[in-house]
Amino acid sequence: MVYAENWSQPSILELARSGNFQALNYWIDSLLRPEGIYARVEQAQAGCVQILVEFQREFVSDHTLLGSTLREGLVKFICHQLWRLNSPAVEGVRIHARLAGEPEILWKQSVRIVTPANRRQRRDRSLLVVDWVKFKTYRSLLLVGSALASFILGCWVSYHEAVALRLISPVSAYQQAAVMSGPPPKRPDAVQAALELVPVVQQKQVANPYDPTVTLMFGGNVNLSDAIAASAGNDYDWAFANMDEYRQADVSMVNLENPLTSSTLGSGKKQLNFKADPESVKVLTAGGVDIVNLANSHAMDYEEPGLVETLNTLNNAGIGHLGAGRDLKEARRPDIIEVKGQRIAYLGYYDSDFNSADQGKAGINARRNNRVAEDIRALRGQVDWIVVNYHWGVELADYPGDWQIDLARFTIDQGADLVVGHHPHVLQGAEVYKGRPIVYSLGNFIFGGNARSDYDTAVLKVSLKDRNMKVEFLPVEVKKFQPKVVNGAAGDRILKHVEQISSIFDRPMRSSVVLDAPINPGLTPKTPNSTLPGVAKSDTQPALNSPLPLTGETNLPAPGQPKPTLILPAVPAAPKQPDNSSFFQNGTGPAIESSPPPSQNLPPRIYRNKPENPSREPAPFSKEPFIKEPFISPPSSTSGGVLSPQSYLPPTPDLSFKVALKQQPTNRIIPGKSSDRSKPRIALPPIAANVG
């Protein structure tokens, strides 16, 4: 006979969900402690949780970071965690922030949190009120006893019965969201870029319109002169004859390394001037190319007449172009393409001031850091994905330079979703930085500008579905200038080479990989540790829509910058319907870990065992205790490993705020003062070992 009074004890999250503020304190503090931010939760009053957060001294040098950037991300993160908790006792949160050891409050923020649990609780309370009113009305009318009273009673009861039935009728979370927010507004037909209003191109001709997955294809250098013209002649289908993958993609892109012109006015400043007959544009249309990058070293080989004729030829063929123009405005103009409801913005830059465009002067879009930041920030809140092309680097180099790595990561920090590089004529490695892919060079694709006709290369395939991005290299063998995707030993050899040259990065990109890439992520400013020169600070930030009212105030001055508008956790998305998409192999989602309901565009988490900069020394903790009064402490390192309350919920893939924090040791706990040790500590119920 076995007697067990309690088969299992409640977990930390179960206690927190039930309204135990001590467990809630431990849970929130455990989530923020690895990032050097510590929290204390006070008992909820009228459903509003009071949270005090303290920052370490390392944040003091940048008050703007504490007052706007970190504030926005921290509030988003805490609100998202409380929303995931789904406690009926939590209806709002008020967050106070200060530096460790100082009494002054830096800022305060109040947010109302609407979860299914407290929404149901409010509905039940409203039903009780309706029933009580009905009872009192019925009793009063019975006492009157008149025919008029009976008529009024019938109308009253019928009306409230209908209201009650509507309130308790089962609806999905998606229907509730539709009732609360109404139909989504129609997106405008143009996007405001940094310099002008840019129309959105609707891509309606797709291979599979019933597949919600959007496929993008990226190839390296394409040069249609010399050897290509000699081999293909007037057979414009010849070059892409074996590349059905390009025709099947929704949007395909290459780097066009020659003007399409009949001009004879070659540039005398260069040894090699490439060009192809304007009729060669049919090679691109036959291959399924939708957009080309002209921000490269050969777009101006035949001066302004050659560039203008190239632009006109591409426009007449229906092929988009970016990175070069008749003036600076056209050269900086992004290409905005909407396909299957998703908007993708393409930007292109040439890492040189040679032949750069200017006011009233045709040329290339030269790369300047402040220009890159302005272009991305202007588009970030209006499109779903941003792709940035760079023509950079050293020819025939297997690895990018340090300055290229810094520039690519800077571009991701500004809000780009994908960085694609070209120019070195060979493949270079790829990495994943903050959940976004960076491909440093795709090498040559179809390059007739030299005598080498057989070589190995790769194209990049990107698949977009919901909030996920799948990136993969397709191995390509080029024989007599004709590329073809290969499998088997040849394909494994090319992919192995890409893997080897990518091993220099902290997080090399494997092929293939699925990344959680939120649509419309918030702007991430330049981190304080960036050494890139020439980055201008933006005076404005894109407006972010919030479905709930927010109130807050700050004591930190922010001249010239508006108060940030925050985003609360969104209502769960509609249930996914089965489709024939090949986005995931099993058709369900990433197999590595389950994703929570759509949060509020949380950027990737900085994992403690995978630091962003392994060589950076951790900063010492402040000697001042976090809180003077007794508070709940996580288990000490001697107890055999710190318990993670995240194990009781589906894991959250990413941290909520985009700030490069210095990593802290995983087992460091801030000791309290000796005077604090004598005070009583609040003991939590023990956690059962078999609870999971």
mmCIF file of C-alpha atoms in Angstrom, residues 347-682:
data_model
loop_
_atom_site.group_PDB
_atom_site.id
_atom_site.type_symbol
_atom_site.label_atom_id
_atom_site.label_comp_id
_atom_site.label_asym_id
_atom_site.label_seq_id
_atom_site.Cartn_x
_atom_site.Cartn_y
_atom_site.Cartn_z
ATOM 1 C CA LEU A 347 18.889 47.684 -51.503
ATOM 2 C CA GLY A 348 22.262 47.696 -53.300
ATOM 3 C CA TYR A 349 25.568 49.426 -52.478
ATOM 4 C CA TYR A 350 29.023 49.527 -54.090
ATOM 5 C CA ASP A 351 31.872 49.810 -51.599
ATOM 6 C CA SER A 352 33.689 52.556 -53.465
ATOM 7 C CA ASP A 353 33.241 56.211 -54.310
ATOM 8 C CA PHE A 354 34.419 55.565 -57.853
ATOM 9 C CA ASN A 355 31.709 56.653 -60.350
ATOM 10 C CA SER A 356 29.322 57.373 -57.485
ATOM 11 C CA ALA A 357 26.040 59.096 -58.276
ATOM 12 C CA ASP A 358 25.307 62.615 -57.083
ATOM 13 C CA GLN A 359 22.775 65.366 -57.551
ATOM 14 C CA GLY A 360 22.318 65.624 -61.333
ATOM 15 C CA LYS A 361 25.089 63.073 -61.963
ATOM 16 C CA ALA A 362 24.584 59.471 -63.053
ATOM 17 C CA GLY A 363 26.478 56.764 -61.254
ATOM 18 C CA ILE A 364 26.568 54.037 -58.624
ATOM 19 C CA ASN A 365 25.082 54.024 -55.126
ATOM 20 C CA ALA A 366 28.229 54.305 -53.018
ATOM 21 C CA ARG A 367 28.243 52.652 -49.628
ATOM 22 C CA ARG A 368 28.299 55.029 -46.680
ATOM 23 C CA ASN A 369 27.305 53.877 -43.232
ATOM 24 C CA ASN A 370 24.956 56.738 -42.489
ATOM 25 C CA ARG A 371 23.288 56.238 -45.868
ATOM 26 C CA VAL A 372 22.804 52.527 -45.206
ATOM 27 C CA ALA A 373 21.308 53.235 -41.786
ATOM 28 C CA GLU A 374 18.940 55.903 -43.116
ATOM 29 C CA ASP A 375 17.725 53.722 -45.986
ATOM 30 C CA ILE A 376 16.988 50.733 -43.755
ATOM 31 C CA ARG A 377 15.330 52.753 -41.009
ATOM 32 C CA ALA A 378 13.078 54.513 -43.482
ATOM 33 C CA LEU A 379 11.792 51.166 -44.805
ATOM 34 C CA ARG A 380 11.765 49.063 -41.648
ATOM 35 C CA GLY A 381 8.223 49.762 -40.455
ATOM 36 C CA GLN A 382 6.657 49.590 -43.928
ATOM 37 C CA VAL A 383 7.918 46.307 -45.396
ATOM 38 C CA ASP A 384 8.181 42.740 -44.148
ATOM 39 C CA TRP A 385 11.731 41.880 -45.226
ATOM 40 C CA ILE A 386 14.805 43.934 -46.155
ATOM 41 C CA VAL A 387 17.581 42.486 -48.356
ATOM 42 C CA VAL A 388 20.856 44.411 -48.656
ATOM 43 C CA ASN A 389 23.373 43.698 -51.468
ATOM 44 C CA TYR A 390 27.029 44.694 -51.134
ATOM 45 C CA HIS A 391 29.579 44.726 -53.954
ATOM 46 C CA TRP A 392 32.740 44.545 -51.887
ATOM 47 C CA GLY A 393 35.889 42.699 -50.933
ATOM 48 C CA VAL A 394 39.052 41.447 -52.588
ATOM 49 C CA GLU A 395 38.924 39.414 -55.779
ATOM 50 C CA LEU A 396 39.738 35.688 -55.425
ATOM 51 C CA ALA A 397 39.905 35.955 -51.620
ATOM 52 C CA ASP A 398 38.369 32.977 -49.833
ATOM 53 C CA TYR A 399 37.508 34.969 -46.719
ATOM 54 C CA PRO A 400 36.012 38.416 -46.114
ATOM 55 C CA GLY A 401 37.970 41.136 -44.379
ATOM 56 C CA ASP A 402 37.258 42.203 -40.819
ATOM 57 C CA TRP A 403 35.793 45.461 -42.078
ATOM 58 C CA GLN A 404 33.300 43.494 -44.198
ATOM 59 C CA ILE A 405 32.208 41.463 -41.192
ATOM 60 C CA ASP A 406 31.764 44.665 -39.172
ATOM 61 C CA LEU A 407 29.789 46.280 -42.001
ATOM 62 C CA ALA A 408 27.532 43.253 -42.475
ATOM 63 C CA ARG A 409 26.743 43.037 -38.768
ATOM 64 C CA PHE A 410 26.191 46.773 -38.612
ATOM 65 C CA THR A 411 23.659 46.357 -41.430
ATOM 66 C CA ILE A 412 21.793 43.671 -39.492
ATOM 67 C CA ASP A 413 21.843 45.889 -36.400
ATOM 68 C CA GLN A 414 20.065 48.594 -38.369
ATOM 69 C CA GLY A 415 17.189 46.230 -39.192
ATOM 70 C CA ALA A 416 18.130 44.303 -42.344
ATOM 71 C CA ASP A 417 16.963 40.690 -42.629
ATOM 72 C CA LEU A 418 19.524 39.384 -45.143
ATOM 73 C CA VAL A 419 22.922 40.536 -46.414
ATOM 74 C CA VAL A 420 24.180 39.188 -49.766
ATOM 75 C CA GLY A 421 27.671 39.957 -51.070
ATOM 76 C CA HIS A 422 29.403 39.624 -54.432
ATOM 77 C CA HIS A 423 32.498 40.705 -56.383
ATOM 78 C CA PRO A 424 35.344 38.352 -55.259
ATOM 79 C CA HIS A 425 34.434 35.879 -58.108
ATOM 80 C CA VAL A 426 34.717 32.959 -55.637
ATOM 81 C CA LEU A 427 32.541 31.616 -52.864
ATOM 82 C CA GLN A 428 33.080 32.968 -49.374
ATOM 83 C CA GLY A 429 31.587 31.831 -46.095
ATOM 84 C CA ALA A 430 28.256 32.652 -44.451
ATOM 85 C CA GLU A 431 27.196 33.217 -40.873
ATOM 86 C CA VAL A 432 24.101 33.788 -38.757
ATOM 87 C CA TYR A 433 24.227 37.010 -36.753
ATOM 88 C CA LYS A 434 21.390 37.837 -34.359
ATOM 89 C CA GLY A 435 19.154 35.388 -36.151
ATOM 90 C CA ARG A 436 19.822 36.856 -39.598
ATOM 91 C CA PRO A 437 21.922 35.307 -42.405
ATOM 92 C CA ILE A 438 24.953 36.994 -43.943
ATOM 93 C CA VAL A 439 26.394 35.562 -47.184
ATOM 94 C CA TYR A 440 29.680 37.282 -47.955
ATOM 95 C CA SER A 441 30.145 36.211 -51.587
ATOM 96 C CA LEU A 442 28.198 34.005 -54.005
ATOM 97 C CA GLY A 443 31.096 33.924 -56.481
ATOM 98 C CA ASN A 444 30.567 33.763 -60.244
ATOM 99 C CA PHE A 445 27.291 32.478 -61.603
ATOM 100 C CA ILE A 446 27.367 32.909 -65.396
ATOM 101 C CA PHE A 447 30.488 34.938 -66.082
ATOM 102 C CA GLY A 448 31.580 35.236 -69.701
ATOM 103 C CA GLY A 449 34.124 37.946 -68.975
ATOM 104 C CA ASN A 450 37.017 35.485 -68.644
ATOM 105 C CA ALA A 451 38.206 32.306 -70.301
ATOM 106 C CA ARG A 452 37.419 30.033 -67.358
ATOM 107 C CA SER A 453 34.227 28.208 -68.304
ATOM 108 C CA ASP A 454 34.118 25.318 -65.765
ATOM 109 C CA TYR A 455 33.925 25.992 -62.038
ATOM 110 C CA ASP A 456 31.944 25.249 -58.886
ATOM 111 C CA THR A 457 29.660 27.800 -57.275
ATOM 112 C CA ALA A 458 26.365 28.013 -55.399
ATOM 113 C CA VAL A 459 23.137 29.963 -55.366
ATOM 114 C CA LEU A 460 21.216 31.000 -52.275
ATOM 115 C CA LYS A 461 17.594 29.966 -51.846
ATOM 116 C CA VAL A 462 15.514 31.784 -49.225
ATOM 117 C CA SER A 463 12.020 30.632 -48.290
ATOM 118 C CA LEU A 464 9.673 32.875 -46.319
ATOM 119 C CA LYS A 465 6.625 31.563 -44.542
ATOM 120 C CA ASP A 466 4.791 33.214 -41.649
ATOM 121 C CA ARG A 467 7.521 34.406 -39.278
ATOM 122 C CA ASN A 468 10.191 31.985 -40.437
ATOM 123 C CA MET A 469 13.024 32.229 -42.925
ATOM 124 C CA LYS A 470 14.691 29.148 -44.366
ATOM 125 C CA VAL A 471 18.058 29.690 -46.035
ATOM 126 C CA GLU A 472 20.035 27.091 -47.945
ATOM 127 C CA PHE A 473 22.828 26.864 -50.475
ATOM 128 C CA LEU A 474 22.102 25.012 -53.700
ATOM 129 C CA PRO A 475 25.392 23.566 -55.042
ATOM 130 C CA VAL A 476 25.976 24.463 -58.693
ATOM 131 C CA GLU A 477 28.408 23.113 -61.243
ATOM 132 C CA VAL A 478 29.153 25.334 -64.253
ATOM 133 C CA LYS A 479 30.139 23.513 -67.454
ATOM 134 C CA LYS A 480 30.896 25.594 -70.532
ATOM 135 C CA PHE A 481 29.290 28.592 -68.807
ATOM 136 C CA GLN A 482 26.053 26.677 -68.199
ATOM 137 C CA PRO A 483 25.146 26.335 -64.487
ATOM 138 C CA LYS A 484 23.272 23.366 -63.088
ATOM 139 C CA VAL A 485 22.232 22.427 -59.550
ATOM 140 C CA VAL A 486 23.912 19.125 -58.654
ATOM 141 C CA ASN A 487 23.345 16.480 -56.003
ATOM 142 C CA GLY A 488 25.289 13.459 -54.853
ATOM 143 C CA ALA A 489 29.046 13.560 -54.414
ATOM 144 C CA ALA A 490 29.486 16.737 -56.471
ATOM 145 C CA GLY A 491 26.897 18.605 -54.444
ATOM 146 C CA ASP A 492 28.336 17.341 -51.164
ATOM 147 C CA ARG A 493 31.785 18.510 -52.232
ATOM 148 C CA ILE A 494 30.581 22.080 -52.877
ATOM 149 C CA LEU A 495 28.567 22.261 -49.673
ATOM 150 C CA LYS A 496 31.515 20.882 -47.709
ATOM 151 C CA HIS A 497 33.679 23.646 -49.136
ATOM 152 C CA VAL A 498 31.131 26.287 -48.067
ATOM 153 C CA GLU A 499 31.044 24.744 -44.612
ATOM 154 C CA GLN A 500 34.827 24.845 -44.314
ATOM 155 C CA ILE A 501 35.197 28.480 -45.312
ATOM 156 C CA SER A 502 32.320 29.400 -42.974
ATOM 157 C CA SER A 503 33.977 27.825 -39.939
ATOM 158 C CA ILE A 504 35.831 31.066 -39.149
ATOM 159 C CA PHE A 505 32.625 32.600 -37.778
ATOM 160 C CA ASP A 506 31.190 32.219 -34.295
ATOM 161 C CA ARG A 507 27.917 30.948 -35.754
ATOM 162 C CA PRO A 508 28.531 29.602 -39.244
ATOM 163 C CA MET A 509 25.476 29.189 -41.417
ATOM 164 C CA ARG A 510 24.723 25.586 -42.214
ATOM 165 C CA SER A 511 22.762 24.588 -45.280
ATOM 166 C CA SER A 512 19.928 24.429 -44.691
ATOM 167 C CA VAL A 513 18.788 26.268 -41.577
ATOM 168 C CA VAL A 514 15.433 27.648 -40.435
ATOM 169 C CA LEU A 515 15.592 30.984 -38.639
ATOM 170 C CA ASP A 516 12.880 32.663 -36.619
ATOM 171 C CA ALA A 517 12.832 36.020 -38.409
ATOM 172 C CA PRO A 518 9.954 38.186 -37.208
ATOM 173 C CA ILE A 519 8.154 40.261 -39.783
ATOM 174 C CA ASN A 520 8.386 44.010 -39.228
ATOM 175 C CA PRO A 521 10.986 43.795 -36.463
ATOM 176 C CA GLY A 522 11.645 46.950 -34.514
ATOM 177 C CA LEU A 523 14.632 49.116 -35.237
ATOM 178 C CA THR A 524 17.900 48.146 -33.594
ATOM 179 C CA PRO A 525 20.248 51.119 -33.295
ATOM 180 C CA LYS A 526 23.998 50.918 -33.562
ATOM 181 C CA THR A 527 25.496 49.332 -30.502
ATOM 182 C CA PRO A 528 27.835 51.451 -28.360
ATOM 183 C CA ASN A 529 30.767 49.108 -29.077
ATOM 184 C CA SER A 530 30.606 49.572 -32.844
ATOM 185 C CA THR A 531 33.709 51.116 -34.342
ATOM 186 C CA LEU A 532 32.292 51.902 -37.740
ATOM 187 C CA PRO A 533 32.751 55.559 -38.603
ATOM 188 C CA GLY A 534 30.348 57.894 -40.265
ATOM 189 C CA VAL A 535 27.084 56.604 -38.839
ATOM 190 C CA ALA A 536 24.620 59.398 -38.362
ATOM 191 C CA LYS A 537 22.062 59.154 -35.601
ATOM 192 C CA SER A 538 18.504 59.167 -36.818
ATOM 193 C CA ASP A 539 16.230 61.835 -35.369
ATOM 194 C CA THR A 540 13.138 59.774 -35.732
ATOM 195 C CA GLN A 541 12.088 56.203 -35.299
ATOM 196 C CA PRO A 542 9.435 54.367 -37.306
ATOM 197 C CA ALA A 543 6.037 54.393 -35.681
ATOM 198 C CA LEU A 544 5.000 51.042 -34.300
ATOM 199 C CA ASN A 545 1.339 50.216 -33.858
ATOM 200 C CA SER A 546 0.195 49.122 -30.420
ATOM 201 C CA PRO A 547 -3.224 47.537 -29.875
ATOM 202 C CA LEU A 548 -3.395 48.544 -26.204
ATOM 203 C CA PRO A 549 -3.121 51.911 -24.429
ATOM 204 C CA LEU A 550 0.288 52.677 -22.937
ATOM 205 C CA THR A 551 1.346 55.316 -20.500
ATOM 206 C CA GLY A 552 4.841 56.113 -19.277
ATOM 207 C CA GLU A 553 7.282 58.806 -18.326
ATOM 208 C CA THR A 554 11.034 59.150 -18.087
ATOM 209 C CA ASN A 555 13.454 61.380 -16.248
ATOM 210 C CA LEU A 556 16.194 61.020 -18.860
ATOM 211 C CA PRO A 557 16.481 63.820 -21.437
ATOM 212 C CA ALA A 558 16.310 62.713 -25.059
ATOM 213 C CA PRO A 559 16.657 65.849 -27.173
ATOM 214 C CA GLY A 560 15.271 65.549 -30.663
ATOM 215 C CA GLN A 561 13.883 62.062 -30.126
ATOM 216 C CA PRO A 562 10.219 61.225 -29.585
ATOM 217 C CA LYS A 563 9.167 58.792 -26.903
ATOM 218 C CA PRO A 564 9.204 55.277 -28.293
ATOM 219 C CA THR A 565 5.908 53.574 -28.963
ATOM 220 C CA LEU A 566 5.834 50.043 -27.663
ATOM 221 C CA ILE A 567 4.340 46.851 -29.001
ATOM 222 C CA LEU A 568 2.529 44.460 -26.675
ATOM 223 C CA PRO A 569 2.221 40.730 -27.274
ATOM 224 C CA ALA A 570 -0.125 40.102 -30.174
ATOM 225 C CA VAL A 571 -3.253 37.953 -30.127
ATOM 226 C CA PRO A 572 -2.403 34.403 -31.250
ATOM 227 C CA ALA A 573 -2.431 33.996 -35.011
ATOM 228 C CA ALA A 574 -5.053 32.009 -36.874
ATOM 229 C CA PRO A 575 -4.643 28.246 -36.850
ATOM 230 C CA LYS A 576 -2.472 27.165 -39.743
ATOM 231 C CA GLN A 577 -4.292 25.384 -42.504
ATOM 232 C CA PRO A 578 -2.614 22.450 -44.231
ATOM 233 C CA ASP A 579 -1.009 23.252 -47.522
ATOM 234 C CA ASN A 580 1.380 21.761 -50.010
ATOM 235 C CA SER A 581 4.265 23.966 -48.989
ATOM 236 C CA SER A 582 7.729 22.513 -48.971
ATOM 237 C CA PHE A 583 9.007 25.103 -46.535
ATOM 238 C CA PHE A 584 9.686 22.516 -43.833
ATOM 239 C CA GLN A 585 10.443 18.924 -44.485
ATOM 240 C CA ASN A 586 7.621 17.698 -42.282
ATOM 241 C CA GLY A 587 5.282 20.552 -43.132
ATOM 242 C CA THR A 588 4.836 21.562 -39.526
ATOM 243 C CA GLY A 589 7.605 23.894 -38.438
ATOM 244 C CA PRO A 590 11.131 23.943 -37.055
ATOM 245 C CA ALA A 591 12.056 20.669 -35.453
ATOM 246 C CA ILE A 592 14.623 22.150 -33.091
ATOM 247 C CA GLU A 593 12.211 23.815 -30.702
ATOM 248 C CA SER A 594 8.602 24.821 -30.571
ATOM 249 C CA SER A 595 7.727 28.472 -31.069
ATOM 250 C CA PRO A 596 5.435 30.383 -28.683
ATOM 251 C CA PRO A 597 2.495 32.390 -30.009
ATOM 252 C CA PRO A 598 3.557 35.419 -32.055
ATOM 253 C CA SER A 599 5.212 37.663 -29.518
ATOM 254 C CA GLN A 600 6.203 41.176 -30.347
ATOM 255 C CA ASN A 601 9.061 40.671 -32.704
ATOM 256 C CA LEU A 602 11.637 39.540 -30.187
ATOM 257 C CA PRO A 603 15.158 39.480 -31.628
ATOM 258 C CA PRO A 604 17.289 36.365 -31.186
ATOM 259 C CA ARG A 605 18.402 35.534 -27.674
ATOM 260 C CA ILE A 606 22.033 35.899 -26.671
ATOM 261 C CA TYR A 607 22.577 32.444 -25.186
ATOM 262 C CA ARG A 608 24.906 32.197 -22.249
ATOM 263 C CA ASN A 609 26.792 29.249 -23.709
ATOM 264 C CA LYS A 610 27.130 30.951 -27.114
ATOM 265 C CA PRO A 611 28.354 34.503 -26.504
ATOM 266 C CA GLU A 612 28.337 37.008 -29.354
ATOM 267 C CA ASN A 613 31.954 37.876 -28.631
ATOM 268 C CA PRO A 614 33.757 35.041 -26.863
ATOM 269 C CA SER A 615 36.942 37.055 -26.471
ATOM 270 C CA ARG A 616 35.293 39.904 -24.578
ATOM 271 C CA GLU A 617 36.068 39.856 -20.861
ATOM 272 C CA PRO A 618 33.012 39.982 -18.576
ATOM 273 C CA ALA A 619 32.574 43.174 -16.628
ATOM 274 C CA PRO A 620 32.669 42.889 -12.835
ATOM 275 C CA PHE A 621 29.414 43.034 -10.957
ATOM 276 C CA SER A 622 28.558 46.009 -8.842
ATOM 277 C CA LYS A 623 29.397 45.549 -5.192
ATOM 278 C CA GLU A 624 26.157 47.243 -4.165
ATOM 279 C CA PRO A 625 23.314 44.810 -3.383
ATOM 280 C CA PHE A 626 20.372 44.827 -5.734
ATOM 281 C CA ILE A 627 17.675 45.281 -3.078
ATOM 282 C CA LYS A 628 18.131 46.310 0.548
ATOM 283 C CA GLU A 629 15.126 44.312 1.777
ATOM 284 C CA PRO A 630 14.819 40.508 1.770
ATOM 285 C CA PHE A 631 14.065 39.089 -1.650
ATOM 286 C CA ILE A 632 13.934 35.721 -3.306
ATOM 287 C CA SER A 633 17.300 34.451 -4.474
ATOM 288 C CA PRO A 634 17.866 31.738 -7.072
ATOM 289 C CA PRO A 635 19.498 28.523 -5.818
ATOM 290 C CA SER A 636 23.213 28.843 -5.178
ATOM 291 C CA SER A 637 25.802 27.231 -7.393
ATOM 292 C CA THR A 638 26.549 24.628 -4.702
ATOM 293 C CA SER A 639 23.059 23.195 -4.932
ATOM 294 C CA GLY A 640 23.890 21.528 -8.187
ATOM 295 C CA GLY A 641 22.827 23.727 -11.072
ATOM 296 C CA VAL A 642 20.394 26.591 -11.295
ATOM 297 C CA LEU A 643 16.852 25.577 -12.057
ATOM 298 C CA SER A 644 15.412 27.319 -15.058
ATOM 299 C CA PRO A 645 11.726 28.216 -14.847
ATOM 300 C CA GLN A 646 11.681 28.307 -18.620
ATOM 301 C CA SER A 647 11.606 24.508 -18.597
ATOM 302 C CA TYR A 648 7.941 24.582 -17.658
ATOM 303 C CA LEU A 649 6.842 26.417 -20.813
ATOM 304 C CA PRO A 650 7.729 26.085 -24.490
ATOM 305 C CA PRO A 651 11.118 27.782 -24.777
ATOM 306 C CA THR A 652 11.307 31.359 -25.947
ATOM 307 C CA PRO A 653 13.793 31.355 -28.858
ATOM 308 C CA ASP A 654 15.042 34.952 -28.624
ATOM 309 C CA LEU A 655 15.825 37.645 -26.148
ATOM 310 C CA SER A 656 13.593 40.661 -26.306
ATOM 311 C CA PHE A 657 15.928 43.615 -26.564
ATOM 312 C CA LYS A 658 18.602 44.261 -29.150
ATOM 313 C CA VAL A 659 21.510 45.335 -26.964
ATOM 314 C CA ALA A 660 24.948 43.783 -27.081
ATOM 315 C CA LEU A 661 25.488 43.030 -23.395
ATOM 316 C CA LYS A 662 28.700 41.734 -21.962
ATOM 317 C CA GLN A 663 28.285 38.135 -20.986
ATOM 318 C CA GLN A 664 28.181 37.242 -17.292
ATOM 319 C CA PRO A 665 29.239 33.878 -15.844
ATOM 320 C CA THR A 666 26.303 31.535 -15.629
ATOM 321 C CA ASN A 667 26.839 30.702 -11.968
ATOM 322 C CA ARG A 668 27.497 34.197 -10.624
ATOM 323 C CA ILE A 669 25.036 35.327 -7.991
ATOM 324 C CA ILE A 670 25.302 38.829 -6.488
ATOM 325 C CA PRO A 671 25.841 38.477 -2.778
ATOM 326 C CA GLY A 672 23.946 40.647 -0.405
ATOM 327 C CA LYS A 673 25.491 42.717 2.378
ATOM 328 C CA SER A 674 26.232 41.113 5.698
ATOM 329 C CA SER A 675 23.399 43.107 7.266
ATOM 330 C CA ASP A 676 20.997 41.531 4.804
ATOM 331 C CA ARG A 677 21.949 37.965 5.676
ATOM 332 C CA SER A 678 20.391 38.241 9.115
ATOM 333 C CA LYS A 679 17.003 39.147 7.706
ATOM 334 C CA PRO A 680 14.512 36.388 7.046
ATOM 335 C CA ARG A 681 14.236 35.067 3.494
ATOM 336 C CA ILE A 682 11.026 34.036 1.849
#
